[in-house]
mmCIF file of C-alpha atoms in Angstrom:
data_model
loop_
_atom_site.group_PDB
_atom_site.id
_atom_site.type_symbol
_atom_site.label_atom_id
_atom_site.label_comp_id
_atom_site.label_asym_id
_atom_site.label_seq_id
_atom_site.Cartn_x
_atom_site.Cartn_y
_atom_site.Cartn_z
ATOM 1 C CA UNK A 279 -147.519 -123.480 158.405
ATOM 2 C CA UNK A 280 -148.442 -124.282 154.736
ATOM 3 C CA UNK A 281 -150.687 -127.898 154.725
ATOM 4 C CA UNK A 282 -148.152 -128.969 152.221
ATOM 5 C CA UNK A 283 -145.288 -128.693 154.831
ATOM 6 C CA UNK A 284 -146.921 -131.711 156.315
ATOM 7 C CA UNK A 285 -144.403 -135.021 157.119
ATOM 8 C CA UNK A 286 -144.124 -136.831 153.760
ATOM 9 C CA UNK A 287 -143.862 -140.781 154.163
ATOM 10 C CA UNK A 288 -140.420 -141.735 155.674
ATOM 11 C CA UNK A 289 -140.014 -138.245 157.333
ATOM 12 C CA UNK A 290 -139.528 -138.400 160.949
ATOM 13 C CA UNK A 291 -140.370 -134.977 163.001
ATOM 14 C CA UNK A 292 -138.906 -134.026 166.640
ATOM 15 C CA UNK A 293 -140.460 -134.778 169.423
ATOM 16 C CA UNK A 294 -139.684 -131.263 171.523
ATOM 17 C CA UNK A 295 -140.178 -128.066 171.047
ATOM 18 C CA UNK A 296 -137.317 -126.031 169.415
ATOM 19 C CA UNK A 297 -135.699 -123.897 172.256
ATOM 20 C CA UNK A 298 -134.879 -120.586 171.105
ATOM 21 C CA UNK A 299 -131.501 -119.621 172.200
ATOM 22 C CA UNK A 300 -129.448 -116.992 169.886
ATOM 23 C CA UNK A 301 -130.628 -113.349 169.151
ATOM 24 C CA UNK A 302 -130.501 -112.395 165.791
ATOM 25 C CA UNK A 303 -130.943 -109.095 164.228
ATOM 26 C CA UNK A 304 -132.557 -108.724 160.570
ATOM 27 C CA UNK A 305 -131.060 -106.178 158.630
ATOM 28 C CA UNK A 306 -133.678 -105.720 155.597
ATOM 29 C CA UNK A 307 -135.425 -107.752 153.878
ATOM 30 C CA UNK A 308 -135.647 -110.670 150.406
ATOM 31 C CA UNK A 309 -137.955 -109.315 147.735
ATOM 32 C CA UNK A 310 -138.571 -112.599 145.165
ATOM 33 C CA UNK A 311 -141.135 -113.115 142.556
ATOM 34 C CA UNK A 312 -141.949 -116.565 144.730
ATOM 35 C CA UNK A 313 -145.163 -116.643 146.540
ATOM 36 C CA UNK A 314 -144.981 -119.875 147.531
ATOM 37 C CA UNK A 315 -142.430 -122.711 148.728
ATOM 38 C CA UNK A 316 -143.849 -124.415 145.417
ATOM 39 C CA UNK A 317 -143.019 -121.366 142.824
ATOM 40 C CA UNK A 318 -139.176 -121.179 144.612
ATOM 41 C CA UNK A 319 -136.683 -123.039 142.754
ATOM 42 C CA UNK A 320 -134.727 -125.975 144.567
ATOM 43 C CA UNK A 321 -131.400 -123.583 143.956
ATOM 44 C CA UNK A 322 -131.058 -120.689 142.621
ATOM 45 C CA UNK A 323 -129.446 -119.788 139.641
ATOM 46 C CA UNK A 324 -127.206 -117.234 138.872
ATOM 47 C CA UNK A 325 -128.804 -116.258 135.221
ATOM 48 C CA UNK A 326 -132.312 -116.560 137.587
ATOM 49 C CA UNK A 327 -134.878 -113.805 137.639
ATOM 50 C CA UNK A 328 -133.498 -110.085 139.130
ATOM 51 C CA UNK A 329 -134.428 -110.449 142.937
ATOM 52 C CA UNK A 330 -134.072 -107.183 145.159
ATOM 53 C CA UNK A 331 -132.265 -106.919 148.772
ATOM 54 C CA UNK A 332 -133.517 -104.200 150.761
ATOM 55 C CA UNK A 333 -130.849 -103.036 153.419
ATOM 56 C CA UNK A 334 -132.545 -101.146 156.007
ATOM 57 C CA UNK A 335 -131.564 -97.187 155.499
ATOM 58 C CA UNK A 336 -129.232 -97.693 159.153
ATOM 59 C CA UNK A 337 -127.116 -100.472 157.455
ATOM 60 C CA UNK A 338 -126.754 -98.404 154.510
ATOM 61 C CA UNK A 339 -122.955 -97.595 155.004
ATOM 62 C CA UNK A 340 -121.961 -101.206 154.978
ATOM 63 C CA UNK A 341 -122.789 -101.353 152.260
ATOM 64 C CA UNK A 342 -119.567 -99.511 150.853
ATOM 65 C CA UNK A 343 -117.264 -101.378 148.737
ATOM 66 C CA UNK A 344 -119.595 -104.033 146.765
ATOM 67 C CA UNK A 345 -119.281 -103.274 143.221
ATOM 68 C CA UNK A 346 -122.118 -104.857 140.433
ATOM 69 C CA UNK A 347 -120.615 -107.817 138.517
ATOM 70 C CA UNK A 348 -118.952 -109.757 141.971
ATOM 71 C CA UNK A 349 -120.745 -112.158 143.769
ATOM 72 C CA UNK A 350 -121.752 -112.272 146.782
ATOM 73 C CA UNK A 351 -123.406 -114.580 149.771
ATOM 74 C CA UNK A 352 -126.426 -113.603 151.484
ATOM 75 C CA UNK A 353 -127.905 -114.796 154.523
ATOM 76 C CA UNK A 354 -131.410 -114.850 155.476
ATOM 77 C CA UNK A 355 -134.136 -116.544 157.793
ATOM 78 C CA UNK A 356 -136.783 -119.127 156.422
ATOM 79 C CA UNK A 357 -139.308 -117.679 158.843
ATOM 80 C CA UNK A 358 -142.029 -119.761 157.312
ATOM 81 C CA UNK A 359 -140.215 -122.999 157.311
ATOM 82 C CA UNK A 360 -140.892 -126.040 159.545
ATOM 83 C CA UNK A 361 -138.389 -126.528 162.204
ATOM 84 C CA UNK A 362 -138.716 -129.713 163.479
ATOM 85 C CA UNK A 363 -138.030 -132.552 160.896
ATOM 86 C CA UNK A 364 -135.145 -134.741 161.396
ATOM 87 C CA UNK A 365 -135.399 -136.854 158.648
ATOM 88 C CA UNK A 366 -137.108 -135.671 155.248
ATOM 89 C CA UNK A 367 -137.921 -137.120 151.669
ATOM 90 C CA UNK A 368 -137.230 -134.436 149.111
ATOM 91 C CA UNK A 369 -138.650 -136.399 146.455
ATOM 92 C CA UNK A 370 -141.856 -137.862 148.397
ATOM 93 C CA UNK A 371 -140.627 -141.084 147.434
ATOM 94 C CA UNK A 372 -140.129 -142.402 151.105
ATOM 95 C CA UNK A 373 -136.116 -142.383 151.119
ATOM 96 C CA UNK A 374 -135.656 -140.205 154.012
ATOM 97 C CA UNK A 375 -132.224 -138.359 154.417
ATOM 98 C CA UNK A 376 -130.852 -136.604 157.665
ATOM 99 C CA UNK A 377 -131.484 -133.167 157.673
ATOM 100 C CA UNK A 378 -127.945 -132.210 157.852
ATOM 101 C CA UNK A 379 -127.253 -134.192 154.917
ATOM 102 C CA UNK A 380 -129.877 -131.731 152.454
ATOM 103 C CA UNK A 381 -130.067 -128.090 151.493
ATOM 104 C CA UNK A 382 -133.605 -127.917 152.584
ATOM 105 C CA UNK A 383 -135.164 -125.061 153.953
ATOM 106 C CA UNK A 384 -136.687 -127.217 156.725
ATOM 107 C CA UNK A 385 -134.004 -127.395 159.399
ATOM 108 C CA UNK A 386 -134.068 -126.391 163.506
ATOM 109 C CA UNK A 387 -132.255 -123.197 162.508
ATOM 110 C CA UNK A 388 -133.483 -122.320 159.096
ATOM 111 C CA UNK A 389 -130.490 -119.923 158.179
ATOM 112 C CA UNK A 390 -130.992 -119.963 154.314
ATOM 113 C CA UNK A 391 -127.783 -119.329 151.916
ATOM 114 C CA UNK A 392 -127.385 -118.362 148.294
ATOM 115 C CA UNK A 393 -124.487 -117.174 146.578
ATOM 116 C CA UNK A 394 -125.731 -114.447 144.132
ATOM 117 C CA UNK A 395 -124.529 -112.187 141.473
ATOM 118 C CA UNK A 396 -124.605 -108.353 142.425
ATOM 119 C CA UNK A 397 -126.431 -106.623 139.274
ATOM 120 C CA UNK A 398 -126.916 -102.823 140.688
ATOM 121 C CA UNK A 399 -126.660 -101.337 143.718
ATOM 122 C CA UNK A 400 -128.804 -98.679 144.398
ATOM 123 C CA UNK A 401 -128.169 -96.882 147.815
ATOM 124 C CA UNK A 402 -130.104 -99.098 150.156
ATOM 125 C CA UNK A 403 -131.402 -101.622 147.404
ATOM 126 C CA UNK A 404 -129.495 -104.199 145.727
ATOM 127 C CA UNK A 405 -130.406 -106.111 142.533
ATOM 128 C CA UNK A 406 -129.096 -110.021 142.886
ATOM 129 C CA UNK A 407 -129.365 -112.948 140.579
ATOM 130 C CA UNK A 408 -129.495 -116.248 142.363
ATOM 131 C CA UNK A 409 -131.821 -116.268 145.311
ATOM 132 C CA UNK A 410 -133.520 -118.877 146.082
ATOM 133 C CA UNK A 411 -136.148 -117.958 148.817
ATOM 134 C CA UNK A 412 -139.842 -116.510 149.396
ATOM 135 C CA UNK A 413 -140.487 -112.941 149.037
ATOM 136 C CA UNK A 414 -140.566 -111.114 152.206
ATOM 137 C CA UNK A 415 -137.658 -112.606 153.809
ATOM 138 C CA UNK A 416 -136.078 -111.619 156.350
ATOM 139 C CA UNK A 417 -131.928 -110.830 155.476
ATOM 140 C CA UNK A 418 -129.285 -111.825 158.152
ATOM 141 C CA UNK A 419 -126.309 -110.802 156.442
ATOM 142 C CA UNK A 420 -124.053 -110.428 153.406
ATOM 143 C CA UNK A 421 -120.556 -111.409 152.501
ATOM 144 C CA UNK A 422 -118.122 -111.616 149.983
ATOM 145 C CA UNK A 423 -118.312 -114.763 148.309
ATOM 146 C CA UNK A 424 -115.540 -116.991 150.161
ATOM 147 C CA UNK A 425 -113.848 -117.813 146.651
ATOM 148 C CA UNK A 426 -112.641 -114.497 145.734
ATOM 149 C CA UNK A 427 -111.966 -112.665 148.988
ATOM 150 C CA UNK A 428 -108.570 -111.605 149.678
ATOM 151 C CA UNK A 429 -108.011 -110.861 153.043
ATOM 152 C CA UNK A 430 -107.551 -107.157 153.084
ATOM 153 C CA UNK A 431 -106.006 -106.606 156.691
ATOM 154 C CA UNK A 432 -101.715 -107.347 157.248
ATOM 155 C CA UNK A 433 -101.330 -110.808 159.160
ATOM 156 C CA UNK A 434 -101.375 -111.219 162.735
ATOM 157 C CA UNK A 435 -98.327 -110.880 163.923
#
């Protein structure tokens, strides 16, 4: 853990460890220009710098259908975030929030989520604006953005 993770004033950490309770299966991996939690912007932004998503080669046919120019979510693991603040300060300036209540990477589950603009797609490599995480993340998943899926299948009957 980065020294700069450390409890800010007003932060309150939990007192257990975190359990580890789901299985979870990366599917490629977040390359980013940031280095560190520092260089990462707070959100990303869809005119941001051209991030790449590496699908692993097996995951490859899911891929089928996503077209540059649509956006889409992505899903991926903060595996260097701390897990055990309940409270935090995003501003250091000692007003402590809930955890729930902010988009911070610190969380007991730190699923990060970004929706990003497809540039290219190229085979198991996809170009994104948007992304907000380190490089060398692990990917969970990707989706259609929620706002302009159509549900594809006929209703249930």
């Amino acid at each position: 853990m980065d020294p700069s993770d450390d409890p800010r004033p007003g932060e309150t950490v939990l007192d257990a460890p975190i359990q580890n309770q789901a299985a979870l299966q990366f599917i490629g991996r977040i390359r980013t220009p940031f280095a560190t939690r520092r260089e990462c912007p707070r959100q990303g932004s869809l005119d941001g710098p051209e991030c790449q998503i590496e699908v692993e080669a097996r995951f490859e046919p899911a891929l089928q259908g996503l077209e540059p120019g649509v956006l889409i979510e992505v899903l991926y693991w903060l595996d260097r975030a701390r897990r055990d603040l309940l409270t935090q300060s995003p501003r250091s300036d000692g007003n402590a929030r809930g955890t729930f209540a902010l988009r911070s990477p610190v969380r007991p589950n730190p699923i990060g989520t970004a929706v990003v603009k497809l540039v290219a797609c190229d085979g198991p490599v996809l170009t994104v604006q948007g992304l907000d995480c380190l490089d060398d993340t692990p990917l969970l998943d990707i989706k259609p953005d929620r706002r302009g899926y159509c549900v594809q299948a006929p209703p249930k009957a």
